[in-house]
Coordinates of C-alpha atoms in Angstrom, one line a residue:
M11 CA 14.7 12.3 11.0
D12 CA 14.5 16.0 11.0
R13 CA 15.5 18.3 8.0
H14 CA 19.2 18.0 9.1
G15 CA 19.2 14.2 8.9
E16 CA 19.2 13.7 12.7
V17 CA 17.1 10.8 14.1
V18 CA 14.1 12.1 16.0
R19 CA 12.1 9.0 16.5
D20 CA 12.8 5.3 15.9
F21 CA 9.8 3.2 14.8
G22 CA 11.8 0.0 14.5
P23 CA 10.5 -1.7 17.6
L24 CA 6.9 -0.8 16.6
V25 CA 7.1 -2.3 13.2
E26 CA 8.9 -5.6 14.1
L27 CA 6.1 -8.1 14.4
G28 CA 8.1 -11.3 13.9
D29 CA 6.3 -14.7 13.8
P30 CA 3.7 -15.7 12.8
Y31 CA 3.3 -12.8 10.4
Q32 CA 4.5 -12.1 6.9
A33 CA 4.0 -9.6 4.1
V34 CA 4.4 -6.7 6.5
R35 CA 3.6 -3.3 4.8
L36 CA 3.7 0.2 6.2
S37 CA 1.3 2.8 4.8
A38 CA 1.9 6.6 5.2
D39 CA -0.3 9.2 3.5
G40 CA -1.3 6.9 0.6
R41 CA 2.2 5.4 0.0
V42 CA 3.0 1.8 0.9
L43 CA 6.3 0.2 1.8
E44 CA 6.7 -3.6 1.9
L45 CA 9.1 -4.6 4.6
V46 CA 11.2 -7.5 3.5
E47 CA 13.3 -9.7 5.7
P48 CA 17.0 -9.1 5.3
S49 CA 17.6 -12.7 4.2
I50 CA 15.2 -12.1 1.3
G51 CA 15.9 -8.7 0.0
G52 CA 18.3 -6.9 2.3
G53 CA 16.0 -4.1 3.4
P54 CA 12.7 -2.4 2.7
V55 CA 11.4 -2.7 -0.9
W56 CA 9.2 -0.3 -2.7
F57 CA 5.8 -1.9 -3.1
S58 CA 3.3 0.6 -4.5
D59 CA 2.5 4.3 -4.7
R60 CA -1.2 5.1 -4.4
P61 CA -1.7 8.7 -5.5
G62 CA -4.3 10.6 -3.6
A63 CA -5.6 14.2 -3.5
E64 CA -2.9 16.8 -2.9
P65 CA -3.0 17.9 0.8
H66 CA -3.8 21.5 0.1
Y67 CA -7.0 20.5 -1.6
W68 CA -8.3 19.0 1.7
K69 CA -9.7 21.6 3.9
G70 CA -8.5 21.1 7.5
L71 CA -6.1 18.3 6.7
R72 CA -2.7 20.0 6.8
T73 CA -0.6 17.3 8.6
S74 CA 0.2 13.7 8.0
R75 CA -2.3 11.2 9.3
P76 CA -1.3 8.1 11.4
L77 CA 0.8 5.4 10.0
V78 CA -0.7 1.9 9.5
L79 CA 1.2 -1.3 9.7
R80 CA -0.4 -4.3 8.1
A81 CA 0.7 -8.0 8.3
A82 CA -0.8 -11.3 7.1
H83 CA -0.9 -14.3 9.5
K84 CA 1.2 -17.2 8.1
T85 CA -1.1 -20.0 9.1
M86 CA -4.5 -18.4 9.6
D87 CA -6.8 -16.4 7.3
A88 CA -6.3 -13.2 9.4
T89 CA -4.7 -9.8 9.1
R90 CA -3.1 -7.7 11.9
F91 CA -3.2 -3.9 11.9
R92 CA -1.2 -1.6 14.0
V93 CA -1.9 2.1 13.9
L94 CA 0.8 4.5 15.0
S95 CA 0.9 8.2 15.4
I96 CA 3.8 10.1 13.8
Q97 CA 4.9 11.0 17.3
G98 CA 5.6 7.2 17.9
E99 CA 2.5 6.4 20.0
M100 CA 0.7 3.1 19.5
L101 CA -2.9 4.1 18.8
A102 CA -4.3 0.6 18.1
D103 CA -3.2 -3.0 17.6
F104 CA -5.7 -5.6 16.6
E105 CA -6.3 -8.6 14.4
V106 CA -9.3 -9.3 12.2
P107 CA -10.4 -12.4 10.2
G108 CA -9.7 -12.3 6.5
T109 CA -6.9 -11.1 4.2
W110 CA -7.0 -7.4 3.8
D111 CA -4.5 -4.9 2.4
E112 CA -4.0 -1.2 1.3
P113 CA -5.4 0.3 4.5
E114 CA -6.6 3.9 4.4
I115 CA -7.2 6.0 7.5
S116 CA -10.4 8.1 7.7
P117 CA -10.0 11.9 8.0
R118 CA -10.6 11.9 11.8
S119 CA -8.6 8.7 12.3
G120 CA -11.7 6.8 13.7
Y121 CA -11.9 4.2 11.0
L122 CA -9.7 2.2 8.7
A123 CA -10.8 0.9 5.2
A124 CA -8.9 -2.0 3.7
R125 CA -9.3 -4.0 0.5
G126 CA -9.5 -7.7 -0.2
E127 CA -7.7 -9.5 -2.9
L128 CA -9.0 -9.1 -6.4
I129 CA -9.4 -12.5 -8.1
L130 CA -10.0 -12.6 -11.8
G131 CA -13.7 -12.6 -12.5
T132 CA -14.8 -11.7 -9.0
P133 CA -15.7 -8.4 -7.3
L134 CA -13.3 -6.6 -5.0
W135 CA -14.3 -6.9 -1.3
A136 CA -13.4 -4.5 1.4
V137 CA -13.9 -3.8 5.1
V138 CA -14.3 -0.8 7.3
L139 CA -12.7 -1.2 10.8
D140 CA -13.5 0.7 13.9
I141 CA -10.0 1.5 15.1
T142 CA -11.0 2.0 18.8
Q143 CA -12.8 -1.4 19.0
G144 CA -10.5 -3.2 16.5
A145 CA -13.6 -4.7 14.9
I146 CA -15.2 -4.9 11.4
V147 CA -18.2 -2.6 11.2
W148 CA -18.9 -3.0 7.5
R149 CA -17.9 -5.3 4.6
G150 CA -19.0 -5.6 1.0
I151 CA -18.2 -5.2 -2.7
V152 CA -16.5 -1.9 -3.1
S153 CA -14.5 0.3 -5.5
R154 CA -12.9 3.7 -4.6
P155 CA -14.0 4.0 -1.0
L156 CA -14.3 7.4 0.5
F157 CA -15.0 8.8 4.0
S158 CA -16.8 12.0 4.9
H159 CA -14.8 14.7 6.6
D160 CA -16.3 14.1 10.0
D161 CA -16.0 10.2 9.8
R162 CA -19.7 9.8 9.9
Y163 CA -20.3 8.5 6.4
F164 CA -18.6 6.0 4.2
L165 CA -19.2 6.1 0.5
Y166 CA -18.5 3.2 -1.8
N167 CA -18.9 2.5 -5.5
V168 CA -20.3 -0.9 -6.6
P169 CA -18.8 -1.6 -10.1
N170 CA -20.7 -3.1 -13.1
V171 CA -20.0 -6.8 -12.6
G172 CA -22.1 -9.4 -14.4
P173 CA -25.7 -8.8 -13.5
I174 CA -24.8 -6.1 -10.9
V175 CA -25.6 -2.6 -12.2
G176 CA -23.0 -0.2 -10.9
H177 CA -24.2 2.3 -8.3
N178 CA -23.1 4.3 -5.2
V179 CA -24.0 3.5 -1.6
L180 CA -23.7 5.9 1.4
V181 CA -23.2 4.2 4.8
D182 CA -24.0 5.9 8.0
L183 CA -21.3 4.4 10.1
P184 CA -22.7 5.0 13.6
S185 CA -26.0 3.3 12.8
G186 CA -24.9 1.0 10.0
R187 CA -27.7 2.2 7.8
E188 CA -27.1 2.2 4.0
R189 CA -28.7 4.4 1.3
R190 CA -28.3 3.7 -2.4
L191 CA -27.5 6.8 -4.4
N192 CA -29.3 6.2 -7.7
P193 CA -28.3 8.2 -10.7
P194 CA -30.3 11.5 -11.0
P195 CA -33.3 11.4 -13.4
S196 CA -31.5 14.0 -15.7
M197 CA -28.8 11.5 -16.2
S198 CA -30.8 8.3 -16.2
N199 CA -33.1 9.7 -19.0
H200 CA -30.3 11.2 -21.0
P201 CA -30.6 9.9 -24.7
A202 CA -26.9 9.3 -24.9
V203 CA -26.6 7.3 -21.7
P204 CA -28.0 3.8 -22.1
T205 CA -26.2 2.6 -18.9
P206 CA -24.9 5.5 -16.8
E207 CA -21.7 4.9 -15.0
P208 CA -21.9 5.1 -11.2
L209 CA -20.5 8.3 -9.7
V210 CA -16.7 8.1 -9.0
M211 CA -16.0 10.4 -6.0
Y212 CA -12.8 12.4 -5.7
Y213 CA -13.4 14.8 -2.8
T214 CA -15.4 15.2 0.4
T215 CA -15.8 18.4 2.2
D216 CA -18.1 19.7 5.0
A217 CA -20.7 20.5 2.3
G218 CA -20.8 17.1 0.6
M219 CA -19.1 15.0 -2.1
F220 CA -17.8 15.7 -5.6
G221 CA -17.2 13.3 -8.4
T222 CA -17.6 12.5 -12.0
A223 CA -20.0 10.2 -13.9
G224 CA -21.2 9.9 -17.5
F225 CA -20.7 7.5 -20.4
P226 CA -17.7 6.6 -22.6
T227 CA -17.6 9.8 -24.6
A228 CA -18.6 12.3 -21.9
A229 CA -17.9 12.9 -18.2
W230 CA -19.9 15.3 -16.0
I231 CA -19.1 16.5 -12.5
W232 CA -21.7 16.2 -9.8
F233 CA -22.2 17.5 -6.3
V234 CA -24.0 15.3 -3.7
P235 CA -24.8 17.1 -0.4
W236 CA -24.8 14.9 2.6
G237 CA -28.2 13.4 2.6
G238 CA -29.3 15.3 -0.5
Q239 CA -29.6 14.7 -4.2
H240 CA -27.2 14.8 -7.1
V241 CA -26.6 18.3 -8.5
P242 CA -24.8 18.6 -11.8
F243 CA -22.2 21.3 -12.2
D244 CA -23.7 22.0 -15.6
P245 CA -27.4 21.0 -15.8
S246 CA -27.3 20.9 -19.6
L247 CA -25.1 17.7 -19.6
P248 CA -23.7 18.2 -23.1
N249 CA -22.8 15.0 -25.0
T250 CA -19.3 16.1 -25.8
A251 CA -18.3 17.4 -22.3
R252 CA -15.1 16.1 -20.8
D253 CA -15.2 17.8 -17.4
R254 CA -12.4 17.5 -14.9
L255 CA -12.1 18.4 -11.2
G256 CA -9.3 20.8 -10.3
G257 CA -9.6 21.0 -6.6
V258 CA -11.3 22.7 -3.7
S259 CA -10.0 26.1 -2.7
E260 CA -10.0 27.6 0.8
D261 CA -13.1 29.6 0.1
G262 CA -15.0 26.3 -0.5
L263 CA -15.4 26.8 -4.2
V264 CA -14.8 23.7 -6.4
H265 CA -12.7 24.6 -9.5
W266 CA -13.2 22.6 -12.6
S267 CA -12.5 22.7 -16.4
R268 CA -14.1 21.4 -19.6
G269 CA -12.7 20.1 -22.8
S270 CA -9.0 19.6 -21.8
D271 CA -6.9 16.7 -22.9
D272 CA -4.0 17.8 -20.7
R273 CA -3.0 15.0 -18.3
D274 CA -2.4 17.4 -15.5
M275 CA -5.8 18.9 -15.9
P276 CA -5.0 22.6 -15.5
I277 CA -5.7 23.9 -19.0
A278 CA -9.4 24.2 -20.1
S279 CA -9.8 24.5 -23.9
E280 CA -13.5 25.3 -23.5
G281 CA -13.5 27.1 -20.2
A282 CA -12.7 27.1 -16.5
Y283 CA -15.4 27.4 -13.8
A284 CA -16.0 27.6 -10.1
F285 CA -18.9 25.7 -8.5
D286 CA -20.4 27.1 -5.3
P287 CA -22.0 24.3 -3.1
A288 CA -24.0 26.9 -1.2
T289 CA -25.9 28.0 -4.4
G290 CA -25.6 24.8 -6.5
E291 CA -24.4 27.0 -9.4
S292 CA -21.2 27.3 -11.5
Q293 CA -19.7 30.6 -12.6
R294 CA -17.3 30.9 -15.5
R295 CA -14.0 32.4 -14.7
D296 CA -12.3 34.7 -17.1
T297 CA -9.1 32.8 -16.8
Q298 CA -7.7 29.4 -17.6
C299 CA -6.1 29.1 -14.2
Y300 CA -8.0 27.9 -11.1
V301 CA -6.0 28.1 -7.9
P302 CA -6.5 29.7 -4.5
A303 CA -5.6 33.3 -4.4
G304 CA -1.9 34.0 -3.9
Q305 CA -0.8 30.7 -5.2
T306 CA 0.8 29.6 -8.5
R307 CA -0.2 26.5 -10.5
W308 CA 2.3 24.7 -12.7
T309 CA 2.1 22.3 -15.7
M310 CA 4.1 21.1 -18.6
R311 CA 3.1 21.5 -22.2
D312 CA 5.6 19.6 -24.3
N313 CA 8.9 21.1 -23.3
S314 CA 7.4 24.4 -21.9
L315 CA 7.0 25.0 -18.2
L316 CA 3.8 27.0 -17.7
A317 CA 2.5 28.8 -14.6
C318 CA -0.5 30.9 -13.7
E319 CA -2.1 32.8 -10.9
L320 CA -5.7 33.3 -10.1
G321 CA -7.3 35.7 -12.6
Q322 CA -4.4 35.5 -15.0
P323 CA -3.8 33.3 -18.1
Y324 CA -1.1 30.7 -18.3
R325 CA 2.4 32.1 -19.0
E326 CA 5.5 30.3 -20.3
V327 CA 8.1 30.4 -17.5
L328 CA 10.8 28.8 -19.6
E329 CA 11.5 26.4 -22.5
L330 CA 13.3 23.3 -21.5
P331 CA 15.7 21.3 -23.8
Q332 CA 14.2 18.6 -26.1
L333 CA 14.5 15.1 -24.6
D334 CA 15.6 12.0 -26.4
E335 CA 13.5 8.8 -27.0
Q336 CA 10.5 8.5 -24.8
W337 CA 11.8 10.6 -21.9
R338 CA 9.4 13.4 -20.8
Y339 CA 9.2 16.2 -18.3
S340 CA 6.7 15.9 -15.5
V341 CA 5.6 18.3 -12.7
R342 CA 6.0 16.2 -9.6
G343 CA 5.4 18.7 -6.7
R344 CA 5.4 22.3 -5.6
S345 CA 5.7 24.3 -2.4
E346 CA 2.5 25.0 -0.5
E347 CA 2.4 28.6 -1.7
G348 CA 3.1 27.4 -5.2
D349 CA 6.2 29.7 -5.6
R350 CA 8.5 26.7 -6.3
V351 CA 8.1 23.7 -8.5
L352 CA 9.7 20.3 -8.7
I353 CA 10.2 18.8 -12.2
E354 CA 11.4 15.3 -12.9
I355 CA 12.4 13.6 -16.2
R356 CA 10.5 10.4 -16.5
W357 CA 10.7 7.4 -18.9
G358 CA 7.5 6.9 -20.8
G359 CA 8.4 3.7 -22.7
S360 CA 7.3 0.1 -21.9
E361 CA 10.8 -1.1 -20.9
L362 CA 12.3 -0.2 -17.6
K363 CA 15.0 2.5 -17.5
Y364 CA 16.5 3.7 -14.3
D365 CA 18.9 6.4 -15.5
Y366 CA 18.8 9.5 -17.6
P367 CA 22.1 10.7 -19.2
G368 CA 22.4 13.9 -17.1
M369 CA 20.6 15.6 -14.4
A370 CA 16.9 14.6 -14.2
T371 CA 15.4 16.4 -11.1
F372 CA 15.0 20.2 -11.0
V373 CA 13.6 22.9 -8.7
Y374 CA 12.6 26.2 -10.2
D375 CA 11.0 29.3 -8.7
N376 CA 8.1 31.2 -10.4
S377 CA 10.5 33.5 -12.3
G378 CA 12.1 30.5 -14.1
R379 CA 15.3 30.6 -12.0
L380 CA 16.9 27.2 -11.5
L381 CA 17.4 26.6 -7.8
L382 CA 18.6 23.0 -7.8
E383 CA 19.4 20.1 -10.1
A384 CA 19.9 16.6 -9.0
P385 CA 20.4 13.1 -10.6
F386 CA 17.7 10.9 -11.9
G387 CA 15.6 9.5 -9.0
Y388 CA 12.3 9.9 -7.1
A389 CA 12.0 13.2 -5.3
T390 CA 9.6 14.9 -2.8
L391 CA 9.6 18.7 -2.2
D392 CA 8.5 19.8 1.2
K393 CA 5.7 22.4 1.6
T394 CA 8.2 25.2 2.2
G395 CA 10.0 24.5 -1.1
T396 CA 13.4 24.5 0.7
L397 CA 13.9 20.8 1.3
L398 CA 14.1 17.9 -1.1
V399 CA 14.1 14.2 -0.3
H400 CA 15.8 12.4 -3.1
N401 CA 15.8 8.6 -3.7
T402 CA 18.2 7.0 -6.2
P403 CA 16.5 3.9 -7.7
R404 CA 19.7 2.1 -8.8
T405 CA 22.0 2.6 -5.8
R406 CA 19.1 2.7 -3.3
E407 CA 20.3 5.7 -1.4
V408 CA 18.1 8.4 0.3
N409 CA 19.4 11.9 0.6
L410 CA 18.2 15.2 2.0
I411 CA 19.0 18.2 -0.2
D412 CA 18.8 21.8 0.9
V413 CA 17.3 23.5 -2.1
D414 CA 18.8 27.0 -1.5
S415 CA 22.3 25.9 -0.6
G416 CA 22.5 22.6 -2.5
T417 CA 23.9 20.9 0.6
L418 CA 23.3 17.2 0.5
T419 CA 22.9 15.1 3.7
P420 CA 23.0 11.3 3.0
L421 CA 20.6 9.2 5.0
G422 CA 22.1 5.9 3.9
P423 CA 20.6 2.9 2.0
G424 CA 16.9 2.7 1.5
T425 CA 14.3 2.6 -1.1
L426 CA 12.0 5.4 -0.2
G427 CA 12.2 8.6 1.8
Q428 CA 9.0 10.6 2.4
I429 CA 8.2 13.9 4.1
L430 CA 5.7 13.7 7.0
Y431 CA 4.4 16.6 9.1
E432 CA 3.7 16.4 12.7
P433 CA 0.6 18.2 14.0
A434 CA 1.2 21.8 15.0
S435 CA 1.6 22.4 18.8
P436 CA -1.6 23.9 20.4

């Protein structure tokens, strides 16, 4: 559908596989829908939400990647994958042996990574599939798989399982050659690290990979150039460091902070820094805010909505009312330029609650002006900050809301609405 609720493309015929398949799931930009037969559940059912890096942190990836349909064979140990462009074109349709799930498309859409089932006491297996050939090109024990920007490399993390010592492995996909990335000597010989944790990667860029590794009371950030050696963001590796990645800005600098306990990771109690992959050095920034120039970053501190711009300290935009019980405010999205923010009220308790007594979804601008308030639900703000997709968990309705006018366009029953972007016309 377009932003007015008009149907642009119908994927129904492409996702209806029928017999002999079951457990059909559709993945789009890291989110997964399980498609349930009407006789069982009466429509699509929310299966899982796999959070990934925010799109603006990924240089060159500004549009939604292809959709992946996954289905298990009912009588054979086999899995069928169907790859669809968001224009409705069938890119690939193939079946491979084994039971695989949670597919992830590589940045250039040449490969697909999928996970096997995790059975108690056993490692997690995964495969990498060549989409063009519809064939398995790699399989093994893996955690947190990651592709390079140009689809050449596949990085996986082998966890500490029994006698296996955790480590990272870099696979050259065209040749199939593997290279083990051992911890750097500075970390292996660190007096406080008897068994260093393998590097957990969060980002890939044209320059290389970025991730964290350390030990239970410290976490350090590392840069690994393609084909090179580990470079710590801070060579001193202090025992008390709790470093966190903030993101990669358009100028290629990697922004990070140290010593913050904030869950959203924007406030650095001991400093904010920018790492330059070209020089291998970090420079301290005289600000607690690390964002690309011209953008605003948002976070919640208790009931206060905070915002900051590059080179400026955090400022309080407004104080929100105190919430009851274990309800809490959460920043759930923002416009691409950062001038508008989406806030939701979320339940933090162990029991399930699907309603908040009052409005629970809000959009503010960077002056603190309330632009929209909507009922409790799951919402997504588009990159312009002018369109909201709102999902009501109890009534299972999906609505489009114009942020500026407040006009609501109902899309009918459903469990999830998500904003996808088509590639720009050449």
